[in-house]
CSV table of C-alpha atoms in Angstrom, one decimal:
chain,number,residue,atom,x,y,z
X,83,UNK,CA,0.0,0.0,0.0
X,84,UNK,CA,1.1,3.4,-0.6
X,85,UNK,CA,-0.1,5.1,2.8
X,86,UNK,CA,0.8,3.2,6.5
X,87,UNK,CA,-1.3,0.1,6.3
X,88,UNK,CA,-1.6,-0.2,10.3
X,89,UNK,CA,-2.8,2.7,12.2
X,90,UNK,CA,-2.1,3.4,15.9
X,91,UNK,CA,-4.1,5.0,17.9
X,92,UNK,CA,-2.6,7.3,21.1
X,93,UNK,CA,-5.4,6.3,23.3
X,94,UNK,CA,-4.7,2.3,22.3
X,95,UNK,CA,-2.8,0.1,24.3
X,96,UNK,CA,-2.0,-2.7,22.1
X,97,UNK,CA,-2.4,-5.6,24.8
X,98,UNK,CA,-2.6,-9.0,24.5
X,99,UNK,CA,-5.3,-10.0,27.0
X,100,UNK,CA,-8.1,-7.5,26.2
X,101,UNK,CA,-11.3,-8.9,24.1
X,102,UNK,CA,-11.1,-7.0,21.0
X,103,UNK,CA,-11.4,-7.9,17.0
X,104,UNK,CA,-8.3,-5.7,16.3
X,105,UNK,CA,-6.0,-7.9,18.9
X,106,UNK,CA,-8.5,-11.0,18.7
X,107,UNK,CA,-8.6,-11.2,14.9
X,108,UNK,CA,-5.2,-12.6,12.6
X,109,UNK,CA,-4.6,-14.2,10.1
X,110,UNK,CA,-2.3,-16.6,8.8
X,111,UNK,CA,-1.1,-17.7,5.3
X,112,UNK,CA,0.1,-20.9,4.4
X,113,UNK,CA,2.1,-21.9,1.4
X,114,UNK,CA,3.4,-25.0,0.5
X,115,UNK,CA,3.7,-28.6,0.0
X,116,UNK,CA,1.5,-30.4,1.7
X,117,UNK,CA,-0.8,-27.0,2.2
X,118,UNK,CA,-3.9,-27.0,0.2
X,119,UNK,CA,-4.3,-24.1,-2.6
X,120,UNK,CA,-7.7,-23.0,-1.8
X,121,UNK,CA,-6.9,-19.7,-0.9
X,122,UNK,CA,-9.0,-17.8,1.4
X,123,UNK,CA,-10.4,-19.9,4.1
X,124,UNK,CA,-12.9,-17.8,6.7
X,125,UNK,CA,-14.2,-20.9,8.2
X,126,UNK,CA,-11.8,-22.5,9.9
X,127,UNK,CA,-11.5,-20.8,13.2
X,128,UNK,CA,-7.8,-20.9,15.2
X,129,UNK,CA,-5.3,-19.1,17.4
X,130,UNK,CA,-2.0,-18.4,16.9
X,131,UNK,CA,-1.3,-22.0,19.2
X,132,UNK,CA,-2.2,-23.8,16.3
X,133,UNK,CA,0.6,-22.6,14.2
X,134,UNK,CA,3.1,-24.1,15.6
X,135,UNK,CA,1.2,-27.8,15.8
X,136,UNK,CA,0.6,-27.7,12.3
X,137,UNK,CA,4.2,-26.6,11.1
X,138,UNK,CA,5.5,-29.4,13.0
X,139,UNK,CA,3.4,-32.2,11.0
X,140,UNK,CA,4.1,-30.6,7.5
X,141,UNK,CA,7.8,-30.6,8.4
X,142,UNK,CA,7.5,-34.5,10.1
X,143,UNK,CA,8.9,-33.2,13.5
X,144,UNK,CA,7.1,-33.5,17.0
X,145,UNK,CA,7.5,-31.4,20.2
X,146,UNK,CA,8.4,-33.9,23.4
X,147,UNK,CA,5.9,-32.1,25.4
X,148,UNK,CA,1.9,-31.1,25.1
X,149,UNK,CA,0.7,-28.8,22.7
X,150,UNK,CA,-1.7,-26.1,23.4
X,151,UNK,CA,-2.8,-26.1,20.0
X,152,UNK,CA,-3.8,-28.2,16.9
X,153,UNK,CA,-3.3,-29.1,13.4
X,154,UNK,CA,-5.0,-27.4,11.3
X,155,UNK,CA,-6.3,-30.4,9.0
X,156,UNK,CA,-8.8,-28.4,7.3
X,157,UNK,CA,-6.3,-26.5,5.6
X,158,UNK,CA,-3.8,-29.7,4.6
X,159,UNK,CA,-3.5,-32.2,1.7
X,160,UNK,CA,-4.0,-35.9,2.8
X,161,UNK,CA,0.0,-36.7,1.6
X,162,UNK,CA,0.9,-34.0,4.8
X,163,UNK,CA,-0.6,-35.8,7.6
X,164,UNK,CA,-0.7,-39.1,9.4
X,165,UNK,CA,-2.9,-42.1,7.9
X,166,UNK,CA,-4.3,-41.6,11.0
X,167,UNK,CA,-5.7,-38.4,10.7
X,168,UNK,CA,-6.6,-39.1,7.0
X,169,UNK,CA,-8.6,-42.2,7.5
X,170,UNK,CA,-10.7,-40.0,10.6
X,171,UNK,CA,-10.7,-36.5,8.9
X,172,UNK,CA,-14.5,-35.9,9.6
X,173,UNK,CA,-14.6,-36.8,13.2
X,174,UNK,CA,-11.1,-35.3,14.5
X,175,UNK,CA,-11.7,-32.1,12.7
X,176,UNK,CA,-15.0,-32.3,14.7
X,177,UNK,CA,-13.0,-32.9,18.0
X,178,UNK,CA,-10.6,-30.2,17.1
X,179,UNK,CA,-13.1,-27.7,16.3
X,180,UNK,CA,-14.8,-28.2,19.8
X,181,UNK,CA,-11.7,-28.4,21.4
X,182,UNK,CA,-10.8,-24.5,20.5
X,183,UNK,CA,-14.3,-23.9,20.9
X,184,UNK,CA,-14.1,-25.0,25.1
X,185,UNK,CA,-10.3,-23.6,25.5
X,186,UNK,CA,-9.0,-21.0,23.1
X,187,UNK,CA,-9.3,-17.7,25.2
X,188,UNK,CA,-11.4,-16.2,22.6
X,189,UNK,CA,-13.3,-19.5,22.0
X,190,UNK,CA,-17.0,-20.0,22.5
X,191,UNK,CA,-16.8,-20.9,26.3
X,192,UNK,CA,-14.1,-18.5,27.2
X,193,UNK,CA,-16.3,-15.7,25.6
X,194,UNK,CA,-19.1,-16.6,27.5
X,195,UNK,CA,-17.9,-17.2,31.0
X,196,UNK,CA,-16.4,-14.1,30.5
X,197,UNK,CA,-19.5,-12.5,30.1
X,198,UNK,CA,-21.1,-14.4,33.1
X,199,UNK,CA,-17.8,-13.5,35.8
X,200,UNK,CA,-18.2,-9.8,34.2
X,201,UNK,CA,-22.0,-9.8,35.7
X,202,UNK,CA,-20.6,-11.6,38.8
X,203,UNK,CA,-18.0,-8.4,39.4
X,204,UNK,CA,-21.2,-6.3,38.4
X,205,UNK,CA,-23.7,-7.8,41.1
X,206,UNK,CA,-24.0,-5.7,44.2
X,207,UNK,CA,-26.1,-7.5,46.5
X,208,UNK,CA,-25.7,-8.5,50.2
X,209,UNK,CA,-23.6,-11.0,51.8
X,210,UNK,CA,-21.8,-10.9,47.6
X,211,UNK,CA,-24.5,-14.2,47.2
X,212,UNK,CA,-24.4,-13.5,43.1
X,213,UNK,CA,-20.8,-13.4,43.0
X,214,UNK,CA,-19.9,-16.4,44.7
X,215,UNK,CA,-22.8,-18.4,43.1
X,216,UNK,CA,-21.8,-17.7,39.7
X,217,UNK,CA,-17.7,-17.5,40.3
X,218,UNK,CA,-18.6,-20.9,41.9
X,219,UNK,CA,-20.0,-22.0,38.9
X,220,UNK,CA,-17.2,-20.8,36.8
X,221,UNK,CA,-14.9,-23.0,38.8
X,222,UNK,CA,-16.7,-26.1,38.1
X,223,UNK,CA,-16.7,-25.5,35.0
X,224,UNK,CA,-12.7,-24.6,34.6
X,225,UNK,CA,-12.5,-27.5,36.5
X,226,UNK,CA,-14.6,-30.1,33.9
X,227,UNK,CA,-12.9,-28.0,30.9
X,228,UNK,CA,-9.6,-28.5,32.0
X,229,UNK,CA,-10.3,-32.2,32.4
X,230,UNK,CA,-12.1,-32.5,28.9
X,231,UNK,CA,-9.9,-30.6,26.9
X,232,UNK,CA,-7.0,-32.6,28.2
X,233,UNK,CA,-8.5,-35.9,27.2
X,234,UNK,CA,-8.8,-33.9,23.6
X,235,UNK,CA,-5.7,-32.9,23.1
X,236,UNK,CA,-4.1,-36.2,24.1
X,237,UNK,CA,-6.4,-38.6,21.4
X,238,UNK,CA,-5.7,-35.4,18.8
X,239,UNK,CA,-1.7,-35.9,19.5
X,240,UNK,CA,-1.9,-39.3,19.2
X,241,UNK,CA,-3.4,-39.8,15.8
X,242,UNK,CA,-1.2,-36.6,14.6
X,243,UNK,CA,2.2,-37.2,15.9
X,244,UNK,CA,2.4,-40.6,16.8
X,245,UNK,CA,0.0,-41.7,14.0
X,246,UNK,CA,-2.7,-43.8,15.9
X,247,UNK,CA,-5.8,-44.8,15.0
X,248,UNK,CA,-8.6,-42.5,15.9
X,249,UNK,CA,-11.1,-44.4,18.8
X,250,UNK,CA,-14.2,-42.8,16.8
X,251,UNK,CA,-16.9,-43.6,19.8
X,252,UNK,CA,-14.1,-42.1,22.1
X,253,UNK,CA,-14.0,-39.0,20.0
X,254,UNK,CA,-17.6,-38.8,19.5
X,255,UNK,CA,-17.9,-38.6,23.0
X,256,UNK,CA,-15.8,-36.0,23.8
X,257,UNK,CA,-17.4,-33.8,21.6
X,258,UNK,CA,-20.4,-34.5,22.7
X,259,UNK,CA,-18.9,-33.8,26.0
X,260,UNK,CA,-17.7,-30.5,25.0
X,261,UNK,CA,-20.1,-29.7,22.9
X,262,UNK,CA,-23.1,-29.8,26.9
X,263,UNK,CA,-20.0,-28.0,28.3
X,264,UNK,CA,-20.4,-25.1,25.6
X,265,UNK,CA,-24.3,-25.8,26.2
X,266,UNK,CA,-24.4,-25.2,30.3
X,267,UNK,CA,-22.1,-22.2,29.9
X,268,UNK,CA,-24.6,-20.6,27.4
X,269,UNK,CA,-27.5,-21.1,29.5
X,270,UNK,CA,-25.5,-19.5,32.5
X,271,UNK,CA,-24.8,-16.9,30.2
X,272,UNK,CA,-28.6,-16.1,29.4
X,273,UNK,CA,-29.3,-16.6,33.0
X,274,UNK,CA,-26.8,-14.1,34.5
């Protein structure tokens, strides 16, 4: 472009942590072999921790330790990943969808228990009842996503680094595991 591209604004901190498209919206290109040439995709959703995930398979290296993140198969040519991967494309894209969805900071549940401890610091009432109820809440549920999203991670690892077969019924479950997760923090959300 022929004028500054990016603008700055003096009243702007540019922080990570804040909930805001211009810090919460990226984008990444790909280019390569094994990256499909489909150019533009806007329905894939991912953070900047599945960069480094899906690098790593392309180039046929693996970290020793967990990854936050996750391939990003939607965007890959079957030669680049793991038979594994390949022969469960529908159903481990599902899990890995619903895995950012319950715990990418800007993901679905992250977003909306947000909104739910925001009303909690908002509630004024005696005795704090409203925040304590719902921060209660939002510990349970930090506690089951934690637990979930763990178990996700792991079977997603498997199949993508250390080529394993997918346990379909294993993955269908934790979706559908994540997916009344995602559903009991949106009825919290409409309740608050």
């Amino acid at each position: 472009c022929s004028t500054p591209c990016v603008a700055e604004g003096a009243k702007y901190a540019w922080n990570h942590g804040d909930v805001s498209p211009d810090i919460n919206i990226t984008w990444l290109g790909m280019v390569g072999p094994g990256v499909n040439q489909t150019g533009v995709d806007s329905t894939t959703w991912s953070d900047h921790t599945d960069i480094r995930p899906t690098i790593l398979v392309l180039v046929g290296l693996k970290d020793d330790y967990t990854l936050a993140g996750r391939v990003l198969f939607e965007d890959l040519a079957d030669s680049a990943l793991p038979s594994a991967v390949v022969n469960a494309r529908q159903i481990i894209t599902q899990l890995a969808q619903v895995f950012k969805e319950i715990n990418a900071p800007v993901g679905q549940l992250g977003l909306k228990t947000l909104q739910v401890s925001t009303k909690a610091i908002e509630s004024n009432d005696a005795g704090d009842t409203t925040y304590t109820n719902l921060e209660n809440q939002l510990t349970s549920i930090t506690t089951q996503r934690d637990s979930l999203a763990s178990q996700m991670i792991t079977l997603l690892e498997q199949a993508e680094f250390a080529n394993q077969a997918v346990n379909t019924q294993q993955a269908q479950q934790l979706i559908d595991q994540g997916n009344a997760l995602l559903q009991q923090v949106n009825n919290m959300a409409r309740r608050a």
